[in-house]
Tab-separated table of C-alpha atoms in Angstrom:
chain	number	residue	atom	x	y	z
A	1	UNK	CA	49.825	-40.870	82.869
A	2	UNK	CA	52.841	-39.528	80.968
A	3	UNK	CA	54.873	-39.673	84.179
A	4	UNK	CA	53.903	-43.312	84.609
A	5	UNK	CA	55.049	-44.072	81.056
A	6	UNK	CA	58.335	-42.262	81.644
A	7	UNK	CA	59.013	-44.026	84.937
A	8	UNK	CA	57.743	-47.477	83.955
A	9	UNK	CA	58.191	-47.863	80.177
A	10	UNK	CA	58.153	-51.667	80.382
A	11	UNK	CA	54.778	-51.759	82.155
A	12	UNK	CA	53.406	-49.117	79.782
A	13	UNK	CA	54.477	-51.274	76.834
A	14	UNK	CA	52.833	-54.325	78.398
A	15	UNK	CA	49.606	-52.348	78.876
A	16	UNK	CA	49.704	-51.121	75.266
A	17	UNK	CA	50.237	-54.657	73.943
A	18	UNK	CA	47.381	-55.915	76.140
A	19	UNK	CA	45.005	-53.249	74.798
A	20	UNK	CA	46.029	-54.005	71.205
A	21	UNK	CA	45.508	-57.729	71.771
A	22	UNK	CA	42.084	-57.106	73.296
A	23	UNK	CA	41.031	-54.976	70.329
A	24	UNK	CA	42.228	-57.678	67.914
A	25	UNK	CA	40.271	-60.340	69.801
A	26	UNK	CA	37.143	-58.157	69.626
A	27	UNK	CA	37.340	-57.025	65.991
A	28	UNK	CA	39.109	-59.846	64.147
A	29	UNK	CA	37.626	-63.121	62.899
A	30	UNK	CA	39.085	-65.839	65.084
A	31	UNK	CA	40.950	-68.709	63.465
A	32	UNK	CA	39.625	-72.206	64.328
A	33	UNK	CA	42.628	-73.025	66.488
A	34	UNK	CA	41.988	-70.050	68.763
A	35	UNK	CA	38.370	-71.046	69.369
A	36	UNK	CA	39.482	-74.558	70.265
A	37	UNK	CA	41.950	-73.122	72.776
A	38	UNK	CA	39.842	-70.529	74.643
A	39	UNK	CA	36.264	-71.189	73.521
A	40	UNK	CA	33.750	-69.502	71.257
A	41	UNK	CA	34.157	-65.865	70.339
A	42	UNK	CA	30.522	-65.142	71.212
A	43	UNK	CA	31.210	-66.067	74.844
A	44	UNK	CA	34.306	-63.852	74.881
A	45	UNK	CA	32.497	-60.866	73.359
A	46	UNK	CA	29.625	-61.197	75.804
A	47	UNK	CA	32.100	-61.283	78.685
A	48	UNK	CA	33.854	-58.151	77.378
A	49	UNK	CA	30.626	-56.211	76.871
A	50	UNK	CA	29.309	-57.399	80.247
A	51	UNK	CA	32.556	-56.160	81.792
A	52	UNK	CA	32.259	-52.756	80.127
A	53	UNK	CA	28.614	-52.316	81.116
A	54	UNK	CA	29.365	-53.535	84.644
A	55	UNK	CA	32.162	-50.972	84.633
A	56	UNK	CA	29.618	-48.287	83.753
A	57	UNK	CA	27.641	-49.271	86.862
A	58	UNK	CA	30.800	-49.231	88.974
A	59	UNK	CA	31.626	-45.821	87.525
A	60	UNK	CA	28.272	-44.361	88.553
A	61	UNK	CA	28.836	-45.553	92.119
A	62	UNK	CA	32.538	-44.685	92.236
A	63	UNK	CA	32.143	-41.254	90.620
A	64	UNK	CA	29.952	-40.174	93.515
A	65	UNK	CA	32.393	-41.775	95.922
A	66	UNK	CA	35.382	-40.014	94.356
A	67	UNK	CA	33.580	-36.663	94.641
A	68	UNK	CA	32.921	-37.196	98.339
A	69	UNK	CA	36.078	-39.065	99.302
A	70	UNK	CA	38.609	-37.998	96.701
A	71	UNK	CA	37.719	-34.326	96.332
A	72	UNK	CA	36.103	-33.364	99.639
A	73	UNK	CA	38.204	-35.703	101.808
A	74	UNK	CA	35.090	-37.024	103.568
A	75	UNK	CA	35.413	-40.719	104.444
A	76	UNK	CA	31.879	-41.925	103.753
A	77	UNK	CA	31.763	-45.700	104.261
A	78	UNK	CA	27.974	-45.528	104.126
A	79	UNK	CA	28.175	-44.890	100.374
A	80	UNK	CA	27.146	-48.460	99.597
A	81	UNK	CA	24.025	-47.958	101.702
A	82	UNK	CA	23.121	-44.954	99.546
A	83	UNK	CA	23.428	-47.198	96.472
A	84	UNK	CA	21.104	-49.849	97.902
A	85	UNK	CA	18.629	-47.271	99.227
A	86	UNK	CA	18.444	-45.643	95.795
A	87	UNK	CA	17.815	-49.033	94.213
A	88	UNK	CA	14.965	-49.797	96.596
A	89	UNK	CA	13.416	-46.369	96.048
A	90	UNK	CA	13.691	-46.789	92.274
A	91	UNK	CA	12.084	-50.230	92.506
A	92	UNK	CA	9.199	-48.957	94.637
A	93	UNK	CA	8.514	-45.958	92.396
A	94	UNK	CA	8.744	-47.888	89.117
A	95	UNK	CA	6.508	-50.676	90.483
A	96	UNK	CA	3.975	-48.130	91.753
A	97	UNK	CA	3.882	-45.810	88.732
A	98	UNK	CA	5.150	-48.074	85.945
A	99	UNK	CA	7.673	-45.387	84.984
A	100	UNK	CA	11.337	-46.419	84.831
A	101	UNK	CA	12.538	-42.840	84.238
A	102	UNK	CA	10.561	-41.516	87.213
A	103	UNK	CA	12.303	-44.118	89.368
A	104	UNK	CA	15.648	-42.529	88.465
A	105	UNK	CA	14.443	-39.014	89.244
A	106	UNK	CA	12.896	-39.835	92.618
A	107	UNK	CA	15.853	-42.044	93.619
A	108	UNK	CA	18.287	-39.241	92.800
A	109	UNK	CA	16.302	-36.673	94.800
A	110	UNK	CA	15.689	-38.957	97.799
A	111	UNK	CA	19.292	-40.117	98.109
A	112	UNK	CA	20.608	-36.582	97.503
A	113	UNK	CA	18.493	-35.401	100.453
A	114	UNK	CA	19.964	-38.160	102.613
A	115	UNK	CA	23.412	-37.033	101.469
A	116	UNK	CA	22.655	-33.432	102.444
A	117	UNK	CA	21.559	-34.598	105.898
A	118	UNK	CA	24.775	-36.613	106.280
A	119	UNK	CA	26.946	-33.686	105.254
A	120	UNK	CA	25.256	-31.213	107.615
A	121	UNK	CA	24.737	-33.492	110.620
A	122	UNK	CA	27.815	-35.719	110.441
A	123	UNK	CA	30.646	-34.511	108.219
A	124	UNK	CA	30.440	-30.800	108.921
A	125	UNK	CA	30.986	-31.545	112.620
A	126	UNK	CA	33.969	-33.839	111.896
A	127	UNK	CA	35.917	-32.009	109.201
A	128	UNK	CA	39.460	-33.352	108.989
A	129	UNK	CA	38.807	-36.164	111.490
A	130	UNK	CA	39.171	-39.170	109.217
A	131	UNK	CA	39.059	-41.811	111.936
A	132	UNK	CA	35.865	-40.442	113.490
A	133	UNK	CA	34.237	-40.177	110.059
A	134	UNK	CA	35.207	-43.774	109.310
A	135	UNK	CA	33.805	-45.162	112.550
A	136	UNK	CA	30.602	-43.118	112.430
A	137	UNK	CA	29.823	-44.002	108.808
A	138	UNK	CA	30.501	-47.693	109.450
A	139	UNK	CA	27.950	-47.497	112.264
A	140	UNK	CA	25.509	-45.636	110.028
A	141	UNK	CA	25.893	-48.244	107.273
A	142	UNK	CA	24.956	-50.989	109.758
A	143	UNK	CA	21.922	-49.001	110.905
A	144	UNK	CA	20.858	-48.275	107.317
A	145	UNK	CA	21.257	-51.938	106.373
A	146	UNK	CA	19.004	-53.025	109.255
A	147	UNK	CA	16.414	-50.366	108.416
A	148	UNK	CA	16.308	-51.450	104.766
A	149	UNK	CA	16.089	-55.097	105.797
A	150	UNK	CA	13.158	-54.210	108.041
A	151	UNK	CA	11.430	-52.172	105.330
A	152	UNK	CA	12.059	-54.377	102.277
A	153	UNK	CA	12.832	-57.786	103.753
A	154	UNK	CA	15.508	-60.178	102.582
A	155	UNK	CA	14.020	-60.874	99.144
A	156	UNK	CA	15.652	-60.217	95.796
A	157	UNK	CA	14.144	-57.396	93.735
A	158	UNK	CA	14.622	-56.527	90.079
A	159	UNK	CA	13.417	-53.343	88.443
A	160	UNK	CA	11.330	-53.985	85.351
A	161	UNK	CA	13.024	-52.891	82.143
A	162	UNK	CA	10.755	-50.575	80.091
A	163	UNK	CA	9.245	-52.120	76.972
A	164	UNK	CA	11.153	-49.781	74.645
A	165	UNK	CA	14.453	-51.161	75.965
A	166	UNK	CA	13.531	-54.842	76.021
A	167	UNK	CA	15.297	-57.149	73.622
A	168	UNK	CA	18.702	-57.371	71.940
A	169	UNK	CA	20.247	-55.234	69.232
A	170	UNK	CA	22.645	-56.427	66.530
A	171	UNK	CA	26.161	-55.017	66.840
A	172	UNK	CA	28.793	-54.837	64.072
A	173	UNK	CA	30.953	-57.434	65.825
A	174	UNK	CA	31.514	-60.699	63.969
A	175	UNK	CA	31.203	-63.773	66.173
A	176	UNK	CA	31.625	-66.404	63.442
A	177	UNK	CA	31.588	-66.953	59.689
A	178	UNK	CA	29.268	-69.573	58.181
A	179	UNK	CA	30.437	-72.072	55.581
A	180	UNK	CA	28.640	-69.957	52.980
A	181	UNK	CA	30.856	-66.995	53.901
A	182	UNK	CA	28.045	-65.098	55.659
A	183	UNK	CA	29.111	-63.308	58.840
A	184	UNK	CA	27.231	-63.881	62.097
A	185	UNK	CA	26.955	-60.722	64.216
A	186	UNK	CA	26.625	-60.381	67.962
A	187	UNK	CA	23.256	-59.536	69.489
A	188	UNK	CA	23.376	-57.767	72.848
A	189	UNK	CA	20.721	-56.376	75.286
A	190	UNK	CA	19.759	-52.827	74.347
A	191	UNK	CA	19.204	-51.716	77.951
A	192	UNK	CA	22.827	-52.392	78.884
A	193	UNK	CA	24.090	-50.339	75.931
A	194	UNK	CA	21.780	-47.431	76.796
A	195	UNK	CA	22.982	-47.476	80.402
A	196	UNK	CA	26.591	-47.511	79.202
A	197	UNK	CA	26.004	-44.492	76.943
A	198	UNK	CA	24.259	-42.677	79.808
A	199	UNK	CA	27.235	-43.359	82.099
A	200	UNK	CA	29.615	-41.946	79.460
A	201	UNK	CA	27.487	-38.801	79.127
A	202	UNK	CA	27.321	-38.363	82.911
A	203	UNK	CA	31.077	-38.773	83.174
A	204	UNK	CA	31.776	-36.178	80.487
A	205	UNK	CA	29.345	-33.689	82.060
A	206	UNK	CA	30.915	-34.186	85.500
A	207	UNK	CA	34.428	-33.682	84.144
A	208	UNK	CA	33.414	-30.517	82.313
A	209	UNK	CA	31.600	-29.223	85.400
A	210	UNK	CA	34.628	-29.753	87.634
A	211	UNK	CA	37.252	-28.507	85.196
A	212	UNK	CA	35.539	-25.924	82.991
A	213	UNK	CA	33.036	-24.120	85.236
A	214	UNK	CA	33.216	-21.589	88.049
A	215	UNK	CA	31.539	-23.990	90.478
A	216	UNK	CA	34.117	-26.662	89.724
A	217	UNK	CA	36.883	-24.132	90.280
A	218	UNK	CA	35.395	-23.253	93.681
A	219	UNK	CA	35.157	-26.914	94.657
A	220	UNK	CA	38.796	-27.580	93.790
A	221	UNK	CA	39.924	-24.372	95.467
A	222	UNK	CA	37.887	-25.206	98.556
A	223	UNK	CA	39.559	-28.598	98.846
A	224	UNK	CA	43.044	-27.071	98.588
A	225	UNK	CA	42.471	-24.093	100.904
A	226	UNK	CA	38.932	-23.668	102.163
A	227	UNK	CA	39.814	-20.849	104.588
A	228	UNK	CA	41.227	-18.687	101.817
A	229	UNK	CA	38.212	-19.393	99.590
A	230	UNK	CA	35.793	-18.570	102.419
A	231	UNK	CA	37.639	-15.293	102.978
A	232	UNK	CA	36.770	-14.252	99.413
A	233	UNK	CA	33.068	-14.465	100.281
A	234	UNK	CA	32.270	-17.784	98.598
A	235	UNK	CA	29.668	-19.807	100.593
A	236	UNK	CA	32.000	-22.786	100.870
A	237	UNK	CA	29.670	-24.881	103.015
A	238	UNK	CA	26.854	-24.449	100.512
A	239	UNK	CA	29.180	-25.563	97.696
A	240	UNK	CA	30.239	-28.642	99.660
A	241	UNK	CA	26.636	-29.532	100.463
A	242	UNK	CA	25.808	-29.368	96.752
A	243	UNK	CA	28.775	-31.599	95.845
A	244	UNK	CA	27.861	-34.101	98.556
A	245	UNK	CA	24.261	-34.147	97.335
A	246	UNK	CA	25.458	-34.800	93.773
A	247	UNK	CA	27.741	-37.638	94.883
A	248	UNK	CA	24.987	-39.239	96.936
A	249	UNK	CA	22.437	-38.768	94.141
A	250	UNK	CA	24.738	-40.535	91.684
A	251	UNK	CA	24.859	-43.489	94.076
A	252	UNK	CA	21.048	-43.495	94.058
A	253	UNK	CA	20.963	-43.499	90.243
A	254	UNK	CA	23.484	-46.353	90.242
A	255	UNK	CA	21.147	-48.298	92.532
A	256	UNK	CA	18.362	-48.070	89.952
A	257	UNK	CA	20.783	-49.129	87.208
A	258	UNK	CA	21.998	-52.068	89.277
A	259	UNK	CA	18.445	-53.097	90.073
A	260	UNK	CA	17.588	-53.052	86.360
A	261	UNK	CA	20.170	-55.418	84.899
A	262	UNK	CA	21.182	-57.195	88.108
A	263	UNK	CA	19.187	-57.392	91.337
A	264	UNK	CA	18.753	-55.728	94.704
A	265	UNK	CA	19.203	-57.635	97.959
A	266	UNK	CA	20.797	-57.246	101.391
A	267	UNK	CA	24.571	-57.288	101.097
A	268	UNK	CA	24.740	-55.374	97.827
A	269	UNK	CA	25.653	-52.247	99.774
A	270	UNK	CA	28.866	-53.837	101.060
A	271	UNK	CA	29.724	-55.252	97.649
A	272	UNK	CA	29.437	-51.903	95.885
A	273	UNK	CA	31.223	-50.014	98.641
A	274	UNK	CA	34.160	-52.392	98.221
A	275	UNK	CA	33.979	-52.041	94.428
A	276	UNK	CA	34.017	-48.243	94.772
A	277	UNK	CA	37.069	-48.359	97.000
A	278	UNK	CA	38.936	-50.585	94.543
A	279	UNK	CA	37.951	-48.416	91.556
A	280	UNK	CA	39.042	-45.209	93.286
A	281	UNK	CA	42.341	-46.781	94.374
A	282	UNK	CA	43.071	-48.017	90.848
A	283	UNK	CA	41.918	-44.883	89.039
A	284	UNK	CA	43.081	-42.245	91.523
A	285	UNK	CA	41.253	-40.240	94.166
A	286	UNK	CA	39.425	-37.164	92.941
A	287	UNK	CA	39.785	-38.028	89.250
A	288	UNK	CA	36.660	-38.551	87.151
A	289	UNK	CA	38.644	-40.022	84.208
A	290	UNK	CA	40.472	-42.173	86.752
A	291	UNK	CA	37.173	-43.480	88.126
A	292	UNK	CA	36.066	-44.317	84.569
A	293	UNK	CA	39.321	-46.116	83.746
A	294	UNK	CA	39.381	-47.979	87.041
A	295	UNK	CA	35.734	-49.016	86.671
A	296	UNK	CA	36.293	-50.437	83.183
A	297	UNK	CA	39.439	-52.308	84.278
A	298	UNK	CA	37.734	-53.835	87.312
A	299	UNK	CA	34.547	-54.643	85.399
A	300	UNK	CA	36.491	-56.420	82.647
A	301	UNK	CA	38.630	-58.277	85.182
A	302	UNK	CA	35.543	-59.536	87.024
A	303	UNK	CA	33.634	-60.670	83.951
A	304	UNK	CA	36.541	-62.205	82.029
A	305	UNK	CA	37.753	-63.830	85.220
A	306	UNK	CA	34.324	-65.305	85.960
A	307	UNK	CA	34.229	-66.859	82.468
A	308	UNK	CA	37.784	-68.190	82.126
A	309	UNK	CA	39.057	-68.601	85.705
A	310	UNK	CA	35.914	-68.560	87.884
A	311	UNK	CA	37.681	-69.954	90.943
A	312	UNK	CA	40.197	-67.097	91.018
A	313	UNK	CA	38.129	-64.263	89.524
A	314	UNK	CA	38.090	-62.213	92.731
A	315	UNK	CA	41.867	-62.675	93.070
A	316	UNK	CA	42.418	-60.970	89.691
A	317	UNK	CA	40.615	-57.839	90.894
A	318	UNK	CA	42.749	-57.483	93.993
A	319	UNK	CA	45.901	-58.395	92.077
A	320	UNK	CA	45.256	-55.394	89.812
A	321	UNK	CA	44.835	-53.179	92.876
A	322	UNK	CA	48.072	-54.484	94.410
A	323	UNK	CA	49.996	-53.854	91.181
A	324	UNK	CA	48.677	-50.288	90.963
A	325	UNK	CA	49.567	-49.618	94.601
A	326	UNK	CA	53.058	-51.004	94.012
A	327	UNK	CA	53.780	-49.115	90.784
A	328	UNK	CA	51.674	-45.951	91.104
A	329	UNK	CA	50.253	-45.585	94.650
A	330	UNK	CA	48.312	-42.420	93.829
A	331	UNK	CA	46.315	-44.213	91.099
A	332	UNK	CA	46.572	-44.360	87.333
A	333	UNK	CA	45.000	-40.950	86.644
A	334	UNK	CA	45.244	-39.209	89.999
A	335	UNK	CA	44.777	-35.457	90.251
A	336	UNK	CA	48.048	-33.570	90.487
């Protein structure tokens, strides 16, 4: 990031001004003229928080993708199918048992097992063959999509939010001031905030695991020179299977999250695969902080765009990706 600032000080200044402006719009009391120009502050705050919480969902999907694609150099274009499969499993378990938490656990285990099978059967036989991996996983994603359509049909499903997370919570964000001088505060769904906090915790744990533990050191060393690491006696294939299982399991957890505050339906696998690709490109391959930053940027762009320029909302997302590729092709926070 410091290199980007040194090489592109003008763009860094623009980004800093944009962040400062966003913070002012969130925290300050809007003057009447501003509300007349861009609408009510409540709508803006909801769009911002929706973008951040959507970014947390994108992060959960993209963090698994960046482990598999960015760190292990395995081109897994069936990652979106793992997301949708995890969502369906979470829906089935929560509907059967009534336990939302159990849905997360079973979805993680089931999708992690699928990931292990993919790593052993597919990727281990095609190490370093990016084109073959791409074509095979595209074929697998089509097969998985048809199997899930056969098993679950074409209906929309939504995972029931547990009773202890139902309802809004008041946040210390002023949306308006009454004539009496009393401030009106924003109320926002508790479940989205809890999911956001959980995504932050998962991100911090993953970063610490990759950068501050022996296992993380072996993973990074295995990516750089797996032959040398294997010569030291480290079971490199076992380490890679574990990382692949973790990345796939995170996609399964993301499926349950997505099914809770959005919905599950055919086609969501392609949507979240594309979102993961964009997030990883913007944030940088192999970087957990990069995946977090890219997810927040893309989530905010989608939600703010859908509110203020709905016709061109999708264009904003790809414009951000094009700018990043033009100015910093390796991503904003790519691993060195």
